[in-house]
Amino acid sequence: DWAKAEAAIRVAAAESGVEFTEEKGEAAFYGPKIDFVVKDCIGRSWQLGTVQVDYNLPKRFQLSYIGPDNASHTPIMIHRAPFGSMERFVGILIEHFAGAFPLWLSPVQAAVASVSEKSERYAREVAGRLRGAGLRVEVDVSPEKIGPKKHRLRSAKVNYILVVGEQEAAADMVNVNDREGGTIGNMTVDSFLAIAQEELESKGRRRAAAPG
């Protein structure tokens, strides 16, 4: 059984196309296993998840099933935890990206911030269009000035900040800013959505660029 499991794991690892190494003699408490190891932002390796075969617990719990031969057999258990502890996995992700997640992973992908109450209605309209396209969006229509609003949203690592004032509302445009402090420029909502969709589909981390 052990040799059969090792052979199956080798085949699965090879077919996955992911780079792997065999670590002979390392701890395997229940049976042959695959460990998932990731490197963080400073190059440290962390073993986060495992998929391993367990021959012990089914016997200890006296588990059995009736096979095609109508005889009783002891099953083999598979422990499947590809992310390991979810808390540890999320902790590594946050530390690795320093909270600045790529667009596809960010809890809040874009924020719409109004310059004044005169553009509040348009800000909510833009946010609704972004949500309708599937983006995770926050709206800030508070009476605070636009500078502190942008600072707060950048501190929260929101990928894109769409500033709207009376001029943007009149032209059906948005002024797009990134979280690094740069101003990308004015564009239509549809143009921004096209850029965001491309970034989401490629799972890239590139910055948006104004069309033209």
Tab-separated table of C-alpha atoms in Angstrom:
chain	number	residue	atom	x	y	z
A	1	ASP	CA	0.000	0.000	0.000
A	2	TRP	CA	2.803	2.407	0.891
A	3	ALA	CA	4.639	1.802	-2.392
A	4	LYS	CA	1.396	2.135	-4.360
A	5	ALA	CA	0.601	5.457	-2.658
A	6	GLU	CA	4.106	6.809	-3.308
A	7	ALA	CA	3.811	5.885	-6.978
A	8	ALA	CA	0.398	7.556	-7.263
A	9	ILE	CA	1.734	10.723	-5.619
A	10	ARG	CA	4.666	10.865	-8.057
A	11	VAL	CA	2.302	10.560	-11.003
A	12	ALA	CA	-0.039	13.250	-9.626
A	13	ALA	CA	2.849	15.636	-8.934
A	14	ALA	CA	4.322	15.104	-12.418
A	15	GLU	CA	0.963	15.587	-14.140
A	16	SER	CA	0.288	18.807	-12.212
A	17	GLY	CA	3.123	20.555	-14.024
A	18	VAL	CA	4.269	22.136	-10.741
A	19	GLU	CA	7.930	21.976	-9.776
A	20	PHE	CA	8.479	19.445	-6.979
A	21	THR	CA	11.199	17.564	-5.136
A	22	GLU	CA	11.208	14.253	-3.291
A	23	GLU	CA	12.282	14.565	0.345
A	24	LYS	CA	13.217	11.060	1.394
A	25	GLY	CA	13.226	10.360	5.108
A	26	GLU	CA	11.232	13.418	6.175
A	27	ALA	CA	8.489	12.983	8.746
A	28	ALA	CA	5.366	11.233	7.483
A	29	PHE	CA	3.188	10.351	10.436
A	30	TYR	CA	0.387	8.547	8.639
A	31	GLY	CA	1.695	7.629	5.212
A	32	PRO	CA	3.117	9.119	2.001
A	33	LYS	CA	2.178	12.765	1.525
A	34	ILE	CA	2.545	15.934	-0.498
A	35	ASP	CA	3.586	19.109	1.308
A	36	PHE	CA	2.809	22.540	-0.139
A	37	VAL	CA	5.646	24.980	0.565
A	38	VAL	CA	5.550	28.698	-0.235
A	39	LYS	CA	8.122	31.461	0.068
A	40	ASP	CA	7.260	34.776	1.668
A	41	CYS	CA	8.429	38.258	0.694
A	42	ILE	CA	11.849	37.821	2.353
A	43	GLY	CA	12.514	34.349	0.996
A	44	ARG	CA	11.541	32.229	3.995
A	45	SER	CA	9.945	28.873	3.204
A	46	TRP	CA	6.730	27.855	4.951
A	47	GLN	CA	5.008	24.481	4.777
A	48	LEU	CA	1.338	25.446	4.639
A	49	GLY	CA	-0.680	22.485	3.423
A	50	THR	CA	-0.577	18.736	3.003
A	51	VAL	CA	-2.368	15.915	1.292
A	52	GLN	CA	-1.419	12.647	2.940
A	53	VAL	CA	-2.430	9.037	3.106
A	54	ASP	CA	-3.424	7.629	6.495
A	55	TYR	CA	-3.329	3.888	7.189
A	56	ASN	CA	-3.539	4.228	10.974
A	57	LEU	CA	-6.758	6.010	11.932
A	58	PRO	CA	-9.124	3.769	9.919
A	59	LYS	CA	-7.750	0.782	11.848
A	60	ARG	CA	-7.904	2.575	15.199
A	61	PHE	CA	-11.527	3.574	14.594
A	62	GLN	CA	-12.271	0.100	13.261
A	63	LEU	CA	-13.653	1.474	10.001
A	64	SER	CA	-14.665	-0.966	7.306
A	65	TYR	CA	-16.570	-1.296	4.050
A	66	ILE	CA	-17.835	-4.162	1.926
A	67	GLY	CA	-15.921	-4.488	-1.319
A	68	PRO	CA	-16.993	-5.934	-4.703
A	69	ASP	CA	-15.928	-9.334	-3.368
A	70	ASN	CA	-18.568	-9.007	-0.595
A	71	ALA	CA	-15.790	-9.128	1.975
A	72	SER	CA	-15.001	-6.543	4.670
A	73	HIS	CA	-12.026	-4.250	4.035
A	74	THR	CA	-10.323	-1.469	5.962
A	75	PRO	CA	-10.409	1.832	4.029
A	76	ILE	CA	-7.463	4.125	3.485
A	77	MET	CA	-8.034	7.701	4.609
A	78	ILE	CA	-6.763	10.799	2.797
A	79	HIS	CA	-6.065	13.915	4.853
A	80	ARG	CA	-6.641	16.797	2.456
A	81	ALA	CA	-5.621	20.256	3.682
A	82	PRO	CA	-4.039	22.014	0.679
A	83	PHE	CA	-4.040	25.371	2.511
A	84	GLY	CA	-3.228	23.937	5.918
A	85	SER	CA	-4.453	26.262	8.622
A	86	MET	CA	-6.544	28.918	6.864
A	87	GLU	CA	-5.457	31.482	9.457
A	88	ARG	CA	-1.774	30.749	8.768
A	89	PHE	CA	-2.332	30.897	5.018
A	90	VAL	CA	-4.116	34.258	5.219
A	91	GLY	CA	-1.416	35.556	7.571
A	92	ILE	CA	1.317	34.632	5.089
A	93	LEU	CA	-0.627	36.307	2.260
A	94	ILE	CA	-1.089	39.537	4.206
A	95	GLU	CA	2.575	39.641	5.198
A	96	HIS	CA	3.781	38.774	1.694
A	97	PHE	CA	1.791	41.541	0.006
A	98	ALA	CA	2.010	43.921	2.987
A	99	GLY	CA	-1.756	44.236	2.587
A	100	ALA	CA	-1.409	45.481	-1.014
A	101	PHE	CA	-3.146	42.583	-2.701
A	102	PRO	CA	-3.381	42.176	-6.472
A	103	LEU	CA	-6.715	43.284	-7.850
A	104	TRP	CA	-8.313	39.834	-8.046
A	105	LEU	CA	-7.567	39.164	-4.367
A	106	SER	CA	-8.325	42.543	-2.769
A	107	PRO	CA	-11.308	42.714	-0.394
A	108	VAL	CA	-12.026	46.208	-1.775
A	109	GLN	CA	-10.887	46.543	-5.380
A	110	ALA	CA	-12.001	50.097	-6.091
A	111	ALA	CA	-13.384	53.069	-4.201
A	112	VAL	CA	-15.400	55.989	-5.495
A	113	ALA	CA	-14.796	59.262	-3.648
A	114	SER	CA	-16.851	62.400	-4.192
A	115	VAL	CA	-15.236	65.833	-4.183
A	116	SER	CA	-18.315	67.432	-2.608
A	117	GLU	CA	-21.974	66.805	-1.947
A	118	LYS	CA	-22.708	68.114	-5.447
A	119	SER	CA	-21.168	64.957	-6.919
A	120	GLU	CA	-22.515	62.535	-4.309
A	121	ARG	CA	-25.307	61.241	-6.536
A	122	TYR	CA	-22.915	60.601	-9.414
A	123	ALA	CA	-20.463	58.845	-7.077
A	124	ARG	CA	-23.172	56.416	-5.995
A	125	GLU	CA	-24.177	55.876	-9.618
A	126	VAL	CA	-20.583	55.041	-10.612
A	127	ALA	CA	-20.252	52.660	-7.672
A	128	GLY	CA	-23.445	50.915	-8.754
A	129	ARG	CA	-22.073	50.440	-12.266
A	130	LEU	CA	-18.833	49.006	-10.904
A	131	ARG	CA	-20.695	46.623	-8.609
A	132	GLY	CA	-22.923	45.601	-11.494
A	133	ALA	CA	-19.757	44.585	-13.347
A	134	GLY	CA	-18.706	42.409	-10.409
A	135	LEU	CA	-16.157	44.622	-8.651
A	136	ARG	CA	-15.949	44.936	-4.870
A	137	VAL	CA	-16.472	48.653	-4.306
A	138	GLU	CA	-16.548	51.153	-1.448
A	139	VAL	CA	-18.096	54.630	-1.664
A	140	ASP	CA	-16.934	57.654	0.303
A	141	VAL	CA	-19.397	60.536	0.054
A	142	SER	CA	-18.551	61.981	3.451
A	143	PRO	CA	-18.146	65.776	3.808
A	144	GLU	CA	-14.401	65.332	4.318
A	145	LYS	CA	-12.059	66.936	1.780
A	146	ILE	CA	-10.822	64.780	-1.098
A	147	GLY	CA	-7.189	64.771	0.071
A	148	PRO	CA	-7.868	63.008	3.389
A	149	LYS	CA	-10.299	60.666	1.621
A	150	LYS	CA	-7.606	59.562	-0.819
A	151	HIS	CA	-5.088	59.196	2.001
A	152	ARG	CA	-7.446	56.947	3.959
A	153	LEU	CA	-8.216	54.756	0.960
A	154	ARG	CA	-4.541	54.449	0.027
A	155	SER	CA	-3.717	53.499	3.607
A	156	ALA	CA	-6.382	50.798	3.313
A	157	LYS	CA	-4.546	49.518	0.192
A	158	VAL	CA	-7.545	49.937	-2.104
A	159	ASN	CA	-6.243	49.244	-5.624
A	160	TYR	CA	-7.996	52.066	-7.463
A	161	ILE	CA	-9.546	55.304	-6.201
A	162	LEU	CA	-12.030	56.920	-8.571
A	163	VAL	CA	-12.461	60.603	-7.760
A	164	VAL	CA	-15.599	62.292	-9.049
A	165	GLY	CA	-16.478	65.955	-8.943
A	166	GLU	CA	-18.856	68.189	-10.848
A	167	GLN	CA	-16.646	68.148	-13.971
A	168	GLU	CA	-16.435	64.347	-14.008
A	169	ALA	CA	-20.180	64.071	-13.459
A	170	ALA	CA	-20.914	66.421	-16.352
A	171	ALA	CA	-18.609	64.475	-18.687
A	172	ASP	CA	-19.564	61.001	-17.400
A	173	MET	CA	-15.903	60.411	-16.501
A	174	VAL	CA	-13.868	59.352	-13.474
A	175	ASN	CA	-10.429	60.473	-12.324
A	176	VAL	CA	-8.500	57.281	-11.587
A	177	ASN	CA	-5.795	57.172	-8.919
A	178	ASP	CA	-3.676	54.254	-7.748
A	179	ARG	CA	-2.816	53.323	-4.174
A	180	GLU	CA	0.864	54.225	-4.618
A	181	GLY	CA	-0.014	57.925	-4.818
A	182	GLY	CA	-0.134	58.309	-8.574
A	183	THR	CA	-2.837	59.911	-10.684
A	184	ILE	CA	-3.608	57.767	-13.725
A	185	GLY	CA	-5.984	60.201	-15.383
A	186	ASN	CA	-9.521	60.785	-16.579
A	187	MET	CA	-11.413	58.073	-18.431
A	188	THR	CA	-14.921	56.790	-18.894
A	189	VAL	CA	-16.316	54.231	-16.486
A	190	ASP	CA	-16.438	51.689	-19.297
A	191	SER	CA	-12.746	52.262	-20.071
A	192	PHE	CA	-11.832	51.705	-16.447
A	193	LEU	CA	-13.954	48.557	-16.306
A	194	ALA	CA	-12.220	47.198	-19.411
A	195	ILE	CA	-8.821	47.758	-17.816
A	196	ALA	CA	-9.915	46.210	-14.527
A	197	GLN	CA	-11.445	43.200	-16.279
A	198	GLU	CA	-8.238	42.570	-18.206
A	199	GLU	CA	-6.239	42.773	-14.985
A	200	LEU	CA	-8.637	40.401	-13.241
A	201	GLU	CA	-8.581	37.845	-16.038
A	202	SER	CA	-4.785	37.842	-16.240
A	203	LYS	CA	-4.448	37.955	-12.448
A	204	GLY	CA	-1.822	40.594	-13.113
A	205	ARG	CA	-0.564	43.369	-10.862
A	206	ARG	CA	-0.079	46.032	-13.534
A	207	ARG	CA	-1.331	49.558	-13.068
A	208	ALA	CA	-4.165	50.896	-15.148
A	209	ALA	CA	-3.290	53.313	-17.918
A	210	ALA	CA	-5.442	56.039	-19.357
A	211	PRO	CA	-6.622	55.162	-22.882
A	212	GLY	CA	-4.967	56.895	-25.801
